[in-house]
Amino acid sequence: MTAPIPRDIPDLPALQGMPAFLPSPVPATAVVTPVRHPLAAAYRVVVALVAAGAVTVELVLGSTIRTLSYFAIQSTILLTMVLLLSARRAWTARRPLPSALTGAALLYVTITALVHHVLLANAASPFLLTGPAAHPTGWHAVTAHLLHTAIPAAALVDWLLLTPPGRLHLRQAATWLLYPLAYLLFSFTRGELIPPGTPGRYLYPFLDVDLHGYKNVLGNALLLGLSFYALAILLVALDHARPNPTRHRGKTGFRLQPPVG
């Protein structure tokens, strides 16, 4: 026999407050084992050293201020710093850099390559480079190939093969355009500070106010800005659609055997 259930159950005293959870003394590394990526770290260091070498050669062979004023040089310097920091984190099994930073560096060197090959080195382009800049020789030819082709391609390889997908976000695309906008303002300011008629007053033909006027240059900048935004969206879409090249199957310590019988 069981005891009868009482009809009137006394009310329990109200709790004064929920007890606060004590901080866990277990570090996160004890839950998720950190994974080092020595191959990614070594690759990024090599690319960063090549990029730093190309920038250094350009600085030695030309005017320091003029060289540092090029978009290609500035984007390569940013990529070099990002690659070195990423290499250190991959080697020490730390969290990767924020995707807003790595995505920006990738976008800017991709813009460098596309602008050079589509607008500046394309015979069908109205902004084709002329003079010594169109046909560099010696070390300038080597650095031009590195800055506008090899290094951007290496950055894309790192992104596609050594970086997990799905880290870029659409909300970051508009933020990435702040630097190209700032560079446009820098180009206008630099041109105003240099006396008219000075060679190289504007570093890029599509930003040359002396040849095209502010109205046409602003129109060119608007078209380029829309193209850059479309490129940023494309990178985000590809980042979420591509497979994960860094996925590896963890070891559980035991194997499941097929049922017997």
Tab-separated table of C-alpha atoms in Angstrom:
chain	number	residue	atom	x	y	z
A	1	MET	CA	0.000	0.000	0.000
A	2	THR	CA	1.110	3.536	-0.717
A	3	ALA	CA	0.543	6.588	1.429
A	4	PRO	CA	-2.353	8.785	0.330
A	5	ILE	CA	-1.486	11.998	-1.451
A	6	PRO	CA	-2.391	14.977	0.769
A	7	ARG	CA	-4.916	17.396	-0.669
A	8	ASP	CA	-3.279	20.493	0.718
A	9	ILE	CA	0.423	20.810	-0.051
A	10	PRO	CA	2.080	23.589	1.933
A	11	ASP	CA	3.642	26.369	-0.105
A	12	LEU	CA	7.379	26.339	-0.347
A	13	PRO	CA	9.197	29.484	0.748
A	14	ALA	CA	10.083	31.821	-2.099
A	15	LEU	CA	13.694	31.920	-3.178
A	16	GLN	CA	15.378	35.221	-2.503
A	17	GLY	CA	17.476	35.012	-5.662
A	18	MET	CA	19.027	32.538	-7.984
A	19	PRO	CA	22.538	31.586	-6.927
A	20	ALA	CA	25.215	32.989	-9.191
A	21	PHE	CA	27.196	30.495	-11.172
A	22	LEU	CA	30.801	30.322	-10.183
A	23	PRO	CA	33.369	30.843	-12.959
A	24	SER	CA	34.619	27.610	-14.365
A	25	PRO	CA	38.285	26.925	-13.617
A	26	VAL	CA	38.524	24.773	-16.759
A	27	PRO	CA	40.183	26.663	-19.636
A	28	ALA	CA	38.682	26.598	-23.082
A	29	THR	CA	41.719	24.744	-24.412
A	30	ALA	CA	40.760	21.799	-22.211
A	31	VAL	CA	37.419	21.543	-24.029
A	32	VAL	CA	38.590	22.238	-27.590
A	33	THR	CA	42.106	21.137	-28.329
A	34	PRO	CA	44.000	23.902	-30.161
A	35	VAL	CA	45.311	22.892	-33.558
A	36	ARG	CA	48.506	24.277	-35.010
A	37	HIS	CA	48.779	24.890	-38.741
A	38	PRO	CA	52.503	24.949	-39.522
A	39	LEU	CA	51.962	24.675	-43.289
A	40	ALA	CA	49.714	27.736	-43.345
A	41	ALA	CA	52.118	29.627	-41.101
A	42	ALA	CA	55.121	28.837	-43.311
A	43	TYR	CA	53.271	29.762	-46.497
A	44	ARG	CA	52.142	33.098	-45.091
A	45	VAL	CA	55.614	33.964	-43.876
A	46	VAL	CA	57.085	33.263	-47.322
A	47	VAL	CA	54.450	35.382	-49.084
A	48	ALA	CA	54.887	38.176	-46.531
A	49	LEU	CA	58.665	38.180	-47.021
A	50	VAL	CA	58.294	38.339	-50.805
A	51	ALA	CA	55.784	41.189	-50.497
A	52	ALA	CA	58.022	43.084	-48.065
A	53	GLY	CA	60.962	42.574	-50.397
A	54	ALA	CA	59.039	43.964	-53.382
A	55	VAL	CA	57.993	47.045	-51.428
A	56	THR	CA	61.542	47.551	-50.163
A	57	VAL	CA	62.996	47.413	-53.675
A	58	GLU	CA	60.470	49.987	-54.871
A	59	LEU	CA	61.346	52.262	-51.957
A	60	VAL	CA	65.072	51.963	-52.682
A	61	LEU	CA	64.756	52.576	-56.415
A	62	GLY	CA	62.289	55.470	-56.269
A	63	SER	CA	61.080	58.380	-54.208
A	64	THR	CA	59.885	57.225	-50.798
A	65	ILE	CA	56.887	59.558	-50.596
A	66	ARG	CA	55.806	58.874	-54.170
A	67	THR	CA	56.194	55.111	-53.776
A	68	LEU	CA	54.176	55.046	-50.567
A	69	SER	CA	51.424	57.024	-52.310
A	70	TYR	CA	50.513	54.147	-54.642
A	71	PHE	CA	47.448	52.080	-53.785
A	72	ALA	CA	49.332	48.918	-54.762
A	73	ILE	CA	52.110	49.657	-52.277
A	74	GLN	CA	49.733	50.506	-49.443
A	75	SER	CA	47.579	47.417	-49.987
A	76	THR	CA	50.675	45.211	-50.144
A	77	ILE	CA	51.998	46.637	-46.874
A	78	LEU	CA	48.644	45.906	-45.207
A	79	LEU	CA	48.652	42.373	-46.609
A	80	THR	CA	52.203	41.808	-45.333
A	81	MET	CA	51.270	42.755	-41.772
A	82	VAL	CA	48.090	40.662	-41.882
A	83	LEU	CA	49.972	37.625	-43.195
A	84	LEU	CA	52.652	37.866	-40.512
A	85	LEU	CA	50.073	38.137	-37.739
A	86	SER	CA	48.050	35.287	-39.230
A	87	ALA	CA	51.182	33.151	-39.519
A	88	ARG	CA	51.999	33.660	-35.851
A	89	ARG	CA	48.486	32.706	-34.798
A	90	ALA	CA	48.478	29.639	-37.028
A	91	TRP	CA	51.837	28.530	-35.611
A	92	THR	CA	50.794	29.025	-31.968
A	93	ALA	CA	47.274	27.574	-32.411
A	94	ARG	CA	45.569	30.824	-31.468
A	95	ARG	CA	42.289	32.195	-32.757
A	96	PRO	CA	42.551	33.619	-36.298
A	97	LEU	CA	42.500	37.325	-36.975
A	98	PRO	CA	39.099	39.037	-37.335
A	99	SER	CA	37.572	38.354	-40.714
A	100	ALA	CA	36.921	42.072	-41.204
A	101	LEU	CA	40.695	42.632	-41.299
A	102	THR	CA	41.690	39.617	-43.377
A	103	GLY	CA	38.817	40.203	-45.808
A	104	ALA	CA	39.827	43.836	-46.262
A	105	ALA	CA	43.440	42.894	-47.042
A	106	LEU	CA	42.259	40.279	-49.531
A	107	LEU	CA	39.868	42.715	-51.220
A	108	TYR	CA	42.472	45.477	-51.584
A	109	VAL	CA	45.155	43.323	-53.207
A	110	THR	CA	42.492	41.844	-55.502
A	111	ILE	CA	41.501	45.390	-56.484
A	112	THR	CA	45.181	46.130	-57.135
A	113	ALA	CA	45.459	43.186	-59.529
A	114	LEU	CA	42.177	43.824	-61.346
A	115	VAL	CA	42.721	47.570	-61.793
A	116	HIS	CA	46.209	46.969	-63.161
A	117	HIS	CA	45.276	44.224	-65.626
A	118	VAL	CA	41.859	45.561	-66.689
A	119	LEU	CA	42.463	49.324	-66.757
A	120	LEU	CA	46.174	50.133	-66.702
A	121	ALA	CA	47.806	47.314	-68.694
A	122	ASN	CA	44.941	46.573	-71.092
A	123	ALA	CA	45.456	47.911	-74.610
A	124	ALA	CA	41.692	48.361	-75.024
A	125	SER	CA	41.365	50.496	-71.901
A	126	PRO	CA	41.080	54.301	-72.168
A	127	PHE	CA	43.319	54.537	-69.087
A	128	LEU	CA	46.265	52.590	-70.492
A	129	LEU	CA	49.554	53.548	-68.883
A	130	THR	CA	52.117	55.274	-71.068
A	131	GLY	CA	55.813	56.006	-70.743
A	132	PRO	CA	58.208	54.108	-68.476
A	133	ALA	CA	55.372	52.998	-66.180
A	134	ALA	CA	53.817	51.036	-69.034
A	135	HIS	CA	56.997	49.054	-69.769
A	136	PRO	CA	59.103	48.742	-66.594
A	137	THR	CA	62.563	47.276	-66.924
A	138	GLY	CA	65.070	45.687	-64.568
A	139	TRP	CA	64.019	45.360	-60.960
A	140	HIS	CA	60.953	47.523	-61.613
A	141	ALA	CA	59.672	44.820	-63.963
A	142	VAL	CA	60.140	42.179	-61.269
A	143	THR	CA	58.420	44.184	-58.557
A	144	ALA	CA	55.590	45.182	-60.904
A	145	HIS	CA	54.876	41.520	-61.603
A	146	LEU	CA	55.033	40.667	-57.911
A	147	LEU	CA	52.850	43.548	-56.724
A	148	HIS	CA	50.166	43.278	-59.404
A	149	THR	CA	50.038	39.549	-60.141
A	150	ALA	CA	52.003	37.109	-57.980
A	151	ILE	CA	51.243	38.484	-54.523
A	152	PRO	CA	47.477	38.961	-55.103
A	153	ALA	CA	47.342	35.430	-56.535
A	154	ALA	CA	49.180	34.089	-53.488
A	155	ALA	CA	46.713	35.868	-51.198
A	156	LEU	CA	43.812	34.245	-53.042
A	157	VAL	CA	45.469	30.825	-52.707
A	158	ASP	CA	45.853	31.349	-48.964
A	159	TRP	CA	42.195	32.315	-48.696
A	160	LEU	CA	40.924	29.407	-50.796
A	161	LEU	CA	43.144	26.591	-49.531
A	162	LEU	CA	44.362	27.533	-46.049
A	163	THR	CA	41.432	29.419	-44.522
A	164	PRO	CA	38.126	27.966	-43.307
A	165	PRO	CA	35.074	29.247	-45.219
A	166	GLY	CA	32.092	31.224	-43.988
A	167	ARG	CA	34.028	33.838	-42.020
A	168	LEU	CA	33.308	36.851	-44.253
A	169	HIS	CA	30.005	38.668	-43.815
A	170	LEU	CA	27.936	40.880	-46.070
A	171	ARG	CA	27.772	43.672	-43.493
A	172	GLN	CA	31.550	44.056	-43.806
A	173	ALA	CA	31.462	44.858	-47.530
A	174	ALA	CA	30.414	48.494	-47.140
A	175	THR	CA	32.983	49.056	-44.389
A	176	TRP	CA	35.774	47.797	-46.646
A	177	LEU	CA	35.042	50.619	-49.099
A	178	LEU	CA	36.052	53.286	-46.591
A	179	TYR	CA	39.714	52.874	-47.477
A	180	PRO	CA	39.248	53.298	-51.271
A	181	LEU	CA	37.153	56.373	-50.497
A	182	ALA	CA	39.893	57.729	-48.244
A	183	TYR	CA	42.441	57.036	-50.990
A	184	LEU	CA	40.347	59.058	-53.455
A	185	LEU	CA	40.369	62.018	-51.075
A	186	PHE	CA	44.104	61.517	-50.565
A	187	SER	CA	44.663	61.577	-54.331
A	188	PHE	CA	42.749	64.848	-54.688
A	189	THR	CA	44.611	66.432	-51.775
A	190	ARG	CA	47.972	65.281	-53.080
A	191	GLY	CA	47.195	66.670	-56.520
A	192	GLU	CA	46.248	70.060	-55.093
A	193	LEU	CA	49.483	70.272	-53.125
A	194	ILE	CA	51.645	69.536	-56.181
A	195	PRO	CA	52.069	72.388	-58.705
A	196	PRO	CA	50.095	71.945	-61.949
A	197	GLY	CA	52.105	70.524	-64.813
A	198	THR	CA	54.344	68.442	-62.556
A	199	PRO	CA	54.822	64.898	-63.946
A	200	GLY	CA	53.100	62.304	-61.808
A	201	ARG	CA	50.815	64.802	-60.132
A	202	TYR	CA	48.115	62.129	-60.241
A	203	LEU	CA	49.358	58.572	-59.984
A	204	TYR	CA	46.537	56.884	-61.899
A	205	PRO	CA	45.089	58.034	-65.263
A	206	PHE	CA	41.458	57.565	-64.181
A	207	LEU	CA	42.090	59.955	-61.270
A	208	ASP	CA	43.926	62.576	-63.327
A	209	VAL	CA	41.970	65.787	-62.811
A	210	ASP	CA	44.218	67.696	-65.231
A	211	LEU	CA	43.173	65.414	-68.109
A	212	HIS	CA	39.548	64.637	-67.250
A	213	GLY	CA	38.360	67.292	-64.782
A	214	TYR	CA	36.736	66.695	-61.425
A	215	LYS	CA	33.348	65.808	-62.906
A	216	ASN	CA	34.663	62.935	-65.014
A	217	VAL	CA	37.051	61.767	-62.316
A	218	LEU	CA	34.218	61.616	-59.772
A	219	GLY	CA	32.191	59.663	-62.318
A	220	ASN	CA	35.081	57.239	-62.743
A	221	ALA	CA	35.393	56.948	-58.976
A	222	LEU	CA	31.682	56.196	-58.626
A	223	LEU	CA	31.831	53.416	-61.215
A	224	LEU	CA	34.934	51.978	-59.588
A	225	GLY	CA	33.338	52.174	-56.149
A	226	LEU	CA	30.288	50.230	-57.352
A	227	SER	CA	32.581	47.675	-58.961
A	228	PHE	CA	34.576	47.321	-55.756
A	229	TYR	CA	31.382	46.821	-53.764
A	230	ALA	CA	30.230	44.136	-56.203
A	231	LEU	CA	33.638	42.472	-55.885
A	232	ALA	CA	33.359	42.526	-52.088
A	233	ILE	CA	29.908	40.908	-52.259
A	234	LEU	CA	31.282	38.293	-54.653
A	235	LEU	CA	34.091	37.428	-52.235
A	236	VAL	CA	31.591	37.051	-49.392
A	237	ALA	CA	29.340	34.830	-51.520
A	238	LEU	CA	32.256	32.658	-52.613
A	239	ASP	CA	33.467	32.408	-49.035
A	240	HIS	CA	30.139	30.877	-47.987
A	241	ALA	CA	29.832	28.630	-51.050
A	242	ARG	CA	33.335	27.135	-51.204
A	243	PRO	CA	34.206	23.863	-49.432
A	244	ASN	CA	36.230	23.733	-46.249
A	245	PRO	CA	39.844	22.828	-47.105
A	246	THR	CA	40.951	22.812	-43.451
A	247	ARG	CA	38.415	20.300	-42.161
A	248	HIS	CA	39.978	17.293	-40.508
A	249	ARG	CA	38.404	14.339	-38.776
A	250	GLY	CA	39.122	14.308	-35.063
A	251	LYS	CA	40.255	11.175	-33.273
A	252	THR	CA	37.830	9.801	-30.726
A	253	GLY	CA	40.132	7.180	-29.201
A	254	PHE	CA	37.939	4.219	-30.225
A	255	ARG	CA	36.462	2.758	-33.361
A	256	LEU	CA	32.936	1.544	-33.920
A	257	GLN	CA	32.844	-2.055	-35.043
A	258	PRO	CA	30.100	-3.537	-37.212
A	259	PRO	CA	27.533	-5.621	-35.313
A	260	VAL	CA	28.323	-9.308	-34.938
A	261	GLY	CA	25.920	-11.845	-36.277
